[in-house]
Short mmCIF file of C-alpha atoms in Angstrom, two decimals:
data_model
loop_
_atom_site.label_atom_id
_atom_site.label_comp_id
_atom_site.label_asym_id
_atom_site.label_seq_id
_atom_site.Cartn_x
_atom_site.Cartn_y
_atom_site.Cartn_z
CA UNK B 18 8.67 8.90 -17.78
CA UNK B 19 8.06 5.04 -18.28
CA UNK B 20 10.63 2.22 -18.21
CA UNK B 21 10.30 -1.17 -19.45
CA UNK B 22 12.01 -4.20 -18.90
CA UNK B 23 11.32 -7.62 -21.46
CA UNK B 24 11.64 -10.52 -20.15
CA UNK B 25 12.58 -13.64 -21.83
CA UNK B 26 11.78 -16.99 -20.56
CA UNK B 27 14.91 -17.45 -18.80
CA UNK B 28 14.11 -14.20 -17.44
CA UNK B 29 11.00 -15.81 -15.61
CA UNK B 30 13.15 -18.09 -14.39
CA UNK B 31 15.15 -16.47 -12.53
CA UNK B 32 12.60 -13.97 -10.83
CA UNK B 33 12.66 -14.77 -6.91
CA UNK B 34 11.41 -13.01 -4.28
CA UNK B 35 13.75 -11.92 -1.46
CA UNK B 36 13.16 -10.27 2.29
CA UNK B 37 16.62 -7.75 2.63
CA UNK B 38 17.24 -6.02 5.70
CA UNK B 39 19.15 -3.38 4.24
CA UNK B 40 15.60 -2.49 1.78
CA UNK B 41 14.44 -1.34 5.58
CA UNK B 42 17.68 0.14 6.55
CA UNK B 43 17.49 3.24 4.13
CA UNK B 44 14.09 4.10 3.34
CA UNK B 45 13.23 4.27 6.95
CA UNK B 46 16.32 5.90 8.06
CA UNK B 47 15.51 8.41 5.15
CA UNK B 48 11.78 9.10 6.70
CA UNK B 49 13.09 9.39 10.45
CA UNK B 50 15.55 12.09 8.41
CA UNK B 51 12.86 13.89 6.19
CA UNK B 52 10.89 14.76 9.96
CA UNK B 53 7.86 14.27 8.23
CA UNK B 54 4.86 12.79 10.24
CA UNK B 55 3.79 9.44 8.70
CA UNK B 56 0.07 8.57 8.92
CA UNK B 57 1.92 4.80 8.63
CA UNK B 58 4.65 4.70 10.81
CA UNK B 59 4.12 7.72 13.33
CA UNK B 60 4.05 5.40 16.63
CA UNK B 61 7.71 3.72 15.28
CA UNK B 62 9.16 7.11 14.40
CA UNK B 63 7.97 8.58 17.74
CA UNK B 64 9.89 5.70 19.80
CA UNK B 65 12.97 5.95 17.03
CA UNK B 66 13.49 9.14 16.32
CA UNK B 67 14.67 10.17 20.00
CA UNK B 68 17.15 7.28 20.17
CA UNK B 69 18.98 8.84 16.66
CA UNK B 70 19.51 11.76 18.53
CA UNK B 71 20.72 10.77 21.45
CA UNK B 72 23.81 8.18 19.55
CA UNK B 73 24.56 11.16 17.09
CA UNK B 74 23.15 9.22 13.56
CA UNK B 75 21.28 12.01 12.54
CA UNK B 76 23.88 13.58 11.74
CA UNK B 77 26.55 10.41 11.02
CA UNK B 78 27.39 8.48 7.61
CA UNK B 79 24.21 7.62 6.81
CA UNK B 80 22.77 11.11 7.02
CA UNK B 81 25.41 12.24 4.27
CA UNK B 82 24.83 9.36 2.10
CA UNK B 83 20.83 8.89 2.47
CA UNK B 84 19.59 12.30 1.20
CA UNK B 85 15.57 13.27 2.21
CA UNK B 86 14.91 12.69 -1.51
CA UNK B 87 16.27 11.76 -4.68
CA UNK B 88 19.49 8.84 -5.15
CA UNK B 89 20.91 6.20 -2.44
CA UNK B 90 23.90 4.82 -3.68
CA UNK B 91 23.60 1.55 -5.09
CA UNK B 92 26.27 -0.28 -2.69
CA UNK B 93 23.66 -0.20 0.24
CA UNK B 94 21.41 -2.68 -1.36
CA UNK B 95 23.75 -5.55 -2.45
CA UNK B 96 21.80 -7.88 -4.74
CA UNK B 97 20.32 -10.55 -1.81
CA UNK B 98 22.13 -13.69 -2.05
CA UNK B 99 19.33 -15.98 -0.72
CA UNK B 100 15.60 -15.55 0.21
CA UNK B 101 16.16 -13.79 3.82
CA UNK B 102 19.52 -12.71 4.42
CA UNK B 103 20.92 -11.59 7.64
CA UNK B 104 21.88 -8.15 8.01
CA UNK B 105 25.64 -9.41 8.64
CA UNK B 106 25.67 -11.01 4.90
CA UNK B 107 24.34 -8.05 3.53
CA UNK B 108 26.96 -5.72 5.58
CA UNK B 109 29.63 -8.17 4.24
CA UNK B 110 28.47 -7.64 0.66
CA UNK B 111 28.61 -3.63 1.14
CA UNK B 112 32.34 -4.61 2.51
CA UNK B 113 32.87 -5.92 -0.42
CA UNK B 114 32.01 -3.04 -2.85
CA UNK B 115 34.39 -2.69 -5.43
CA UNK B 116 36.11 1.08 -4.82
CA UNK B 117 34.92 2.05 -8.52
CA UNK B 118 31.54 1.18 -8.13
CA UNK B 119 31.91 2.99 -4.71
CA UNK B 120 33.36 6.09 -6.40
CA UNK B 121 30.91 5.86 -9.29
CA UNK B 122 28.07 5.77 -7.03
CA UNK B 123 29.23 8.96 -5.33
CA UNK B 124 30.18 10.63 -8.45
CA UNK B 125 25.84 10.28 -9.32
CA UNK B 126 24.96 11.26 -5.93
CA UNK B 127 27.19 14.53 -5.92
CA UNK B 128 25.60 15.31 -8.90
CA UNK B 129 22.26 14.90 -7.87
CA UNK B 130 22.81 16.42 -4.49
CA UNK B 131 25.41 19.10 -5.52
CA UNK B 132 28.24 17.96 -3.55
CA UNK B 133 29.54 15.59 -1.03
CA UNK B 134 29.82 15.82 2.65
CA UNK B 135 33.02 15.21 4.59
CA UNK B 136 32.65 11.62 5.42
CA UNK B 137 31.14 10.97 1.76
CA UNK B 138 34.32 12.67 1.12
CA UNK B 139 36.56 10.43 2.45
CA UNK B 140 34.36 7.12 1.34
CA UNK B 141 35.18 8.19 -1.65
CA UNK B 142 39.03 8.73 -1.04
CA UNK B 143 39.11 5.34 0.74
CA UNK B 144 36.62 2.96 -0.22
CA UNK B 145 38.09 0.10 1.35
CA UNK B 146 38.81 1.47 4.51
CA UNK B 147 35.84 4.21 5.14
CA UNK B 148 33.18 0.66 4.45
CA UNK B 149 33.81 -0.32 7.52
CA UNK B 150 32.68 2.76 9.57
CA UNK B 151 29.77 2.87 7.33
CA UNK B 152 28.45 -0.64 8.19
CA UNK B 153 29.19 0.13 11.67
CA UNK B 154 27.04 3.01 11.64
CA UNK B 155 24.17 0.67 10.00
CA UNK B 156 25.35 -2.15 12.62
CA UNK B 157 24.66 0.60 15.55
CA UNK B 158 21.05 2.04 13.74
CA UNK B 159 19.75 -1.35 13.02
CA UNK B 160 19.68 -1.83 16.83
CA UNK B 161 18.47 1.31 18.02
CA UNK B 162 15.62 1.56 15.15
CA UNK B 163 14.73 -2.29 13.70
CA UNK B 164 15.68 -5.09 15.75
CA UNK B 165 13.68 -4.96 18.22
CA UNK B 166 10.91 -3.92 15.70
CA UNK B 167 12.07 -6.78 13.32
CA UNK B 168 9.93 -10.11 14.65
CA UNK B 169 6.57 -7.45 13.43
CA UNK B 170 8.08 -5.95 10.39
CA UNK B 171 9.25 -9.53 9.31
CA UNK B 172 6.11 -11.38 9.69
CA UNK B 173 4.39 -8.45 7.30
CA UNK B 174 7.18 -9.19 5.06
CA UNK B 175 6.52 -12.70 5.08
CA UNK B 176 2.79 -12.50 4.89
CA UNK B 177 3.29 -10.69 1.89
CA UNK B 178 5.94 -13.23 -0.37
CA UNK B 179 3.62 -16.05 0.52
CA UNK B 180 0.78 -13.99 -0.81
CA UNK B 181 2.38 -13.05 -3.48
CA UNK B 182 4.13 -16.30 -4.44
CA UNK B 183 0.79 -17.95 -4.29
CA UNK B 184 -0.68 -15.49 -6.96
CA UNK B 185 2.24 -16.79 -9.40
CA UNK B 186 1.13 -20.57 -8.95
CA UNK B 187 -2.38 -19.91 -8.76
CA UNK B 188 -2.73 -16.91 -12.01
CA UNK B 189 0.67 -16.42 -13.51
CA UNK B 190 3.53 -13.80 -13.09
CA UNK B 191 1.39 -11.28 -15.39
CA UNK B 192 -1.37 -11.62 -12.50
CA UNK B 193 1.28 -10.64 -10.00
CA UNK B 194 2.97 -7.66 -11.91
CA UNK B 195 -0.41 -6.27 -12.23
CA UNK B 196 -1.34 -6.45 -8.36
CA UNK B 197 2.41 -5.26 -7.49
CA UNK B 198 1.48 -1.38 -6.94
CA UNK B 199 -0.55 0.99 -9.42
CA UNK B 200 3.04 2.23 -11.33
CA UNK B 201 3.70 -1.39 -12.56
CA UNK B 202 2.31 -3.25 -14.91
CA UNK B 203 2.68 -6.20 -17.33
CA UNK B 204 2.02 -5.86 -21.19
CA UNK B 205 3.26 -8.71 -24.13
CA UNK B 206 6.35 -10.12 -22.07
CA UNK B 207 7.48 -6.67 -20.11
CA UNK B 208 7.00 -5.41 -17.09
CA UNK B 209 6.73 -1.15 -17.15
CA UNK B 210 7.41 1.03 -14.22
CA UNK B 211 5.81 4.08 -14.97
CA UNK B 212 7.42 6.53 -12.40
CA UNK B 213 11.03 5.25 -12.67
CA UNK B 214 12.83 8.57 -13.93
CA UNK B 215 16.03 6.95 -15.23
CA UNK B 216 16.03 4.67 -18.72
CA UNK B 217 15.61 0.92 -17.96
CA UNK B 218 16.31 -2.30 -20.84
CA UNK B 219 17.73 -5.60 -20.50
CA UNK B 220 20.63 -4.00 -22.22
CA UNK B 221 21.58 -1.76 -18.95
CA UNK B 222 20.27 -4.43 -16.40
CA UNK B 223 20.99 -8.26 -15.63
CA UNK B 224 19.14 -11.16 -16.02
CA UNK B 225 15.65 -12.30 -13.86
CA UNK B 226 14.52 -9.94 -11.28
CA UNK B 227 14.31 -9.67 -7.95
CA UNK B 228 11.56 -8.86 -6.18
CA UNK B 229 12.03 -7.29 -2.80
CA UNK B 230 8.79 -6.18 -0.28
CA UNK B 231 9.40 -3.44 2.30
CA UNK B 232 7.57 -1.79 4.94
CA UNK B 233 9.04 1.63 4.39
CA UNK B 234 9.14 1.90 0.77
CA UNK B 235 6.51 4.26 0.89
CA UNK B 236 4.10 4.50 -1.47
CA UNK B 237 5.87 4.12 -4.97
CA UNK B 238 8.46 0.91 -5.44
CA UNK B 239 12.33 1.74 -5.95
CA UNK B 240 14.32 0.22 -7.68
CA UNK B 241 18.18 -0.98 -8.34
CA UNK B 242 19.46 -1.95 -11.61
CA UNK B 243 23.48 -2.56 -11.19
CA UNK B 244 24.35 -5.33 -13.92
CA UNK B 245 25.58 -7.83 -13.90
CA UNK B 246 23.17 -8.51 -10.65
CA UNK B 247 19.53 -8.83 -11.52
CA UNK B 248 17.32 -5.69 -11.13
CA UNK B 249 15.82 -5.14 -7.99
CA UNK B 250 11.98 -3.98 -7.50
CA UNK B 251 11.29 -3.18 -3.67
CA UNK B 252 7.69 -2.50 -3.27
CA UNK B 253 5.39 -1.43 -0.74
CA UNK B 254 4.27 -4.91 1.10
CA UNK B 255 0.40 -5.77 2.06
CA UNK B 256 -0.23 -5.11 5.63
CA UNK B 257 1.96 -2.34 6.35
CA UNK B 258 -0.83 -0.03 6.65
CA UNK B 259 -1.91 -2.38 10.09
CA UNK B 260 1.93 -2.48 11.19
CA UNK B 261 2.06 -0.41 13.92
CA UNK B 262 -1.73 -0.95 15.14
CA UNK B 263 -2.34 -2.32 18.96
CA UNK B 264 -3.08 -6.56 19.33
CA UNK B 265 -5.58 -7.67 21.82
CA UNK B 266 -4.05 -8.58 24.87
CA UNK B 267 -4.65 -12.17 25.79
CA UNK B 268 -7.07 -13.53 29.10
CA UNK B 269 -4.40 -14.11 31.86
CA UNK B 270 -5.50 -17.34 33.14
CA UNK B 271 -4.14 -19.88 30.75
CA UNK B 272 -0.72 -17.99 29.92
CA UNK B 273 -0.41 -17.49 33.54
CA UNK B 274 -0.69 -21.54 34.66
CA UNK B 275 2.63 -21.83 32.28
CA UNK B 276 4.47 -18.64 32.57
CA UNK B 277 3.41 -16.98 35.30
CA UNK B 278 1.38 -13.77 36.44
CA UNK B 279 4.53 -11.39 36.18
CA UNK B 280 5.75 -12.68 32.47
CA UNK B 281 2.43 -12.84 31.10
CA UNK B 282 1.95 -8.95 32.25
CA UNK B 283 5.46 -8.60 30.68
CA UNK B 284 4.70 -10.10 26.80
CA UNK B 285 1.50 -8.12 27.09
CA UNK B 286 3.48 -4.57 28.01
CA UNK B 287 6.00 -5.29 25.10
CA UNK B 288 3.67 -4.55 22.20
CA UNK B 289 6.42 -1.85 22.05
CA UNK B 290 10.25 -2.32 22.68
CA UNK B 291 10.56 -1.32 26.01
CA UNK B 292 13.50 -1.36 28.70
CA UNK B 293 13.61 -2.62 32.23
CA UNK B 294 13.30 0.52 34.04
CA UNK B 295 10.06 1.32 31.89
CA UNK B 296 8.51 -1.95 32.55
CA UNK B 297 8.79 -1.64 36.22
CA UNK B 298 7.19 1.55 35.76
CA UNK B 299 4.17 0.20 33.78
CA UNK B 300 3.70 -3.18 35.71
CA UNK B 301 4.39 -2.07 39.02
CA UNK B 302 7.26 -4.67 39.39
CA UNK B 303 10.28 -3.63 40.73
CA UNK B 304 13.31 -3.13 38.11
CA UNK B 305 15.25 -6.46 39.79
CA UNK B 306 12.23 -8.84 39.38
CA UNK B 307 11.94 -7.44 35.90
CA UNK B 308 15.02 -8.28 34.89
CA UNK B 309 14.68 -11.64 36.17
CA UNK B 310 11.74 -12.24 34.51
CA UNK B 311 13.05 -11.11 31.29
CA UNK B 312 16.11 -13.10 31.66
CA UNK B 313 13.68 -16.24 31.84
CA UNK B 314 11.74 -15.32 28.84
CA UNK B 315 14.59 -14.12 27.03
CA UNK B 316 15.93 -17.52 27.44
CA UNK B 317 12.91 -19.48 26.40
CA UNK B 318 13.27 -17.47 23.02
CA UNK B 319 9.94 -15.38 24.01
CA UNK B 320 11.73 -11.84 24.12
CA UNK B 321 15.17 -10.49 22.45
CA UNK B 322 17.08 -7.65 23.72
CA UNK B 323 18.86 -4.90 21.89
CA UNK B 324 21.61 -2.24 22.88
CA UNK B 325 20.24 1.31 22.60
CA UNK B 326 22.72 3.50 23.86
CA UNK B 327 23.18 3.15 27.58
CA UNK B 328 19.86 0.68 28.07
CA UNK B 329 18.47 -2.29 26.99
CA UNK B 330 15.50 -2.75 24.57
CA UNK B 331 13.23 -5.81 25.01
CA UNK B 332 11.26 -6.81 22.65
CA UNK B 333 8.57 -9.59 21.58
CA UNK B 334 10.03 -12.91 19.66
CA UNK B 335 7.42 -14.06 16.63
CA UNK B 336 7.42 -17.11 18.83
CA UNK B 337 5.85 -14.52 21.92
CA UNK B 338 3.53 -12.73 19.05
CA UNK B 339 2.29 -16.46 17.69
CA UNK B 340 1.62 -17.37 21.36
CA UNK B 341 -0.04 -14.31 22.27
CA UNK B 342 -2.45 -14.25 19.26
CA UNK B 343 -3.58 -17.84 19.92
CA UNK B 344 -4.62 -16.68 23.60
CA UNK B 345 -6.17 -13.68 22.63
CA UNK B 346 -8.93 -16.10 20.71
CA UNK B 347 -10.07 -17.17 24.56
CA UNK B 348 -11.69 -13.69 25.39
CA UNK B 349 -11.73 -10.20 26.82
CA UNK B 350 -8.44 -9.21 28.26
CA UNK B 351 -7.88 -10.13 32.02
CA UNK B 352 -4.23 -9.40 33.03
CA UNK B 353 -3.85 -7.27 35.72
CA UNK B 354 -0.49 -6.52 37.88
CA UNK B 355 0.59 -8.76 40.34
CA UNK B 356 1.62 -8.12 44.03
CA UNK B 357 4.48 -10.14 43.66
CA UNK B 358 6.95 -11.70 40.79
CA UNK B 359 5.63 -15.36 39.51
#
């Protein structure tokens, strides 16, 4: 089946791009869930899929209301409010749900799924209330599987808008409907989808469009058409396919003269989230000067740290990644443990 949306020029107007945390929530919950191995994300889903377990979410909220194929309710991707929002505004905005778009989301995915589970159950009972276990449940899986993940996944995103946005000035929206993904395309002022399975016309959506890249999409767009909010069209982003791949490690000598021996090992070890008793184990540091360290580069705004479970995640800032690259220019790699913290 193929949709089509017109646009008018007011419609053009309107069309933004936005990066939405909550585009990464679901898909990539939904692909831990499906236990599928990803050619893509494979390394991610190996580290994640472990710490799901362990806190219970396979088998939580989000497993009842993210199927392994087919509908996600429409209330988990309120319409972005800016161009990056932060995962608290767009937890707010699911908050804020009205209880019969709530219900009426429920009452499609019951349908398509042939029932409801408990907990969908009871969201549907008591919107109002049962939204705020939900977004705690989101709150508690964004840490475990995407923030510490988030300065890599974000520059991708990033990478992608400015690509994107520079096709627009440079060759016209038709240019950049065209290059979007095979399944799109633009013909005499509309833009046609030609895997969406559901009937899509300015008459069912709202004005503009809002264009959304994700890294875990997977390979067809999705989309979210909930009027009177513009459509939404999340789409596989450029440079997803290199996500997950391993950056050259920098020469030691000129990070070390500013940070240190023991921090530059450090940065280099977290090309992965990792916590301080695996660090120790990697670097040969012991688990106090680790911490120390970390608690220095955490405060220069070179590492962030995430709950996961009982431990601590630590991960690379885009500040530590944009450092890193620029001494990885200098050479070979050179670090090598140190006998003693620096």
């Amino acid at each position: 089946m193929r949709a089509e949306l017109t646009f008018s020029v007011g419609d053009l107007a309107q069309m933004r791009f936005a990066v939405s945390p909550m585009w990464e929530v679901g898909p990539s919950f939904r692909l831990l869930r499906s236990g599928a191995a990803s050619p893509v994300h494979g390394p991610w889903a190996a580290q994640v899929r472990p710490r799901l377990a362990a806190a219970g979410l396979d088998r939580g909220w989000l497993a009842e209301l993210i199927p392994s194929s087919g509908y996600v309710p429409d209330f988990l991707n309120p319409a972005p409010s800016g161009p990056a929002p932060a995962l608290t505004e767009e937890l707010a905005g699911i908050r804020a749900s009205p209880a019969a778009r709530v219900r009426q989301d429920l009452d499609r995915l019951r349908h398509e799924q042939g029932g409801l589970g408990p907990r969908s159950r009871s969201l549907y009972a008591e919107p109002r209330a049962r939204l705020e276990r939900v977004t705690e449940e989101i709150e508690t899986y964004w840490e475990l599987a995407l923030a510490p993940y988030w300065a890599r996944i974000r520059a991708v995103l990033d990478a992608d808008v400015f690509h994107r946005a520079r096709q627009v000035a440079e060759h016209g929206a038709g240019r950049l409907f065209n290059d979007l993904h095979p399944s799109v395309s633009w013909d005499d002022n509309a833009l046609r989808l030609a895997r969406r399975h559901r009937p899509l016309s300015r008459r069912t959506a709202g004005a503009g469009l809002l264009l959304i890249p994700s890294v875990f999409t997977g390979p067809v767009p999705f989309t979210r058409v909930t009027p009177p909010e513009p459509p939404q069209l999340a789409y596989p982003a450029r440079g997803t396919g290199a996500l997950w791949e391993s950056r050259p490690v920098p020469r030691s000598e000129a990070l070390a003269a500013v940070l240190g021996r023991s921090r530059t090992l450090l940065l280099t070890e977290l090309d992965s989230p990792a916590s301080t008793t695996e660090l120790a184990r990697r670097t040969g540091l012991s688990a106090a000067g680790v911490s120390q360290n970390l608690t220095a580069l955490r405060a220069a705004g070179l590492v962030s740290a995430h709950r996961a479970g009982r431990s601590v995640l630590y991960a690379r800032t885009a500040v530590a990644d944009s450092f890193l690259a620029a001494s990885s220019e200098e050479g070979p790699p050179q670090v090598r443990p140190p006998h003693s913290s620096g």
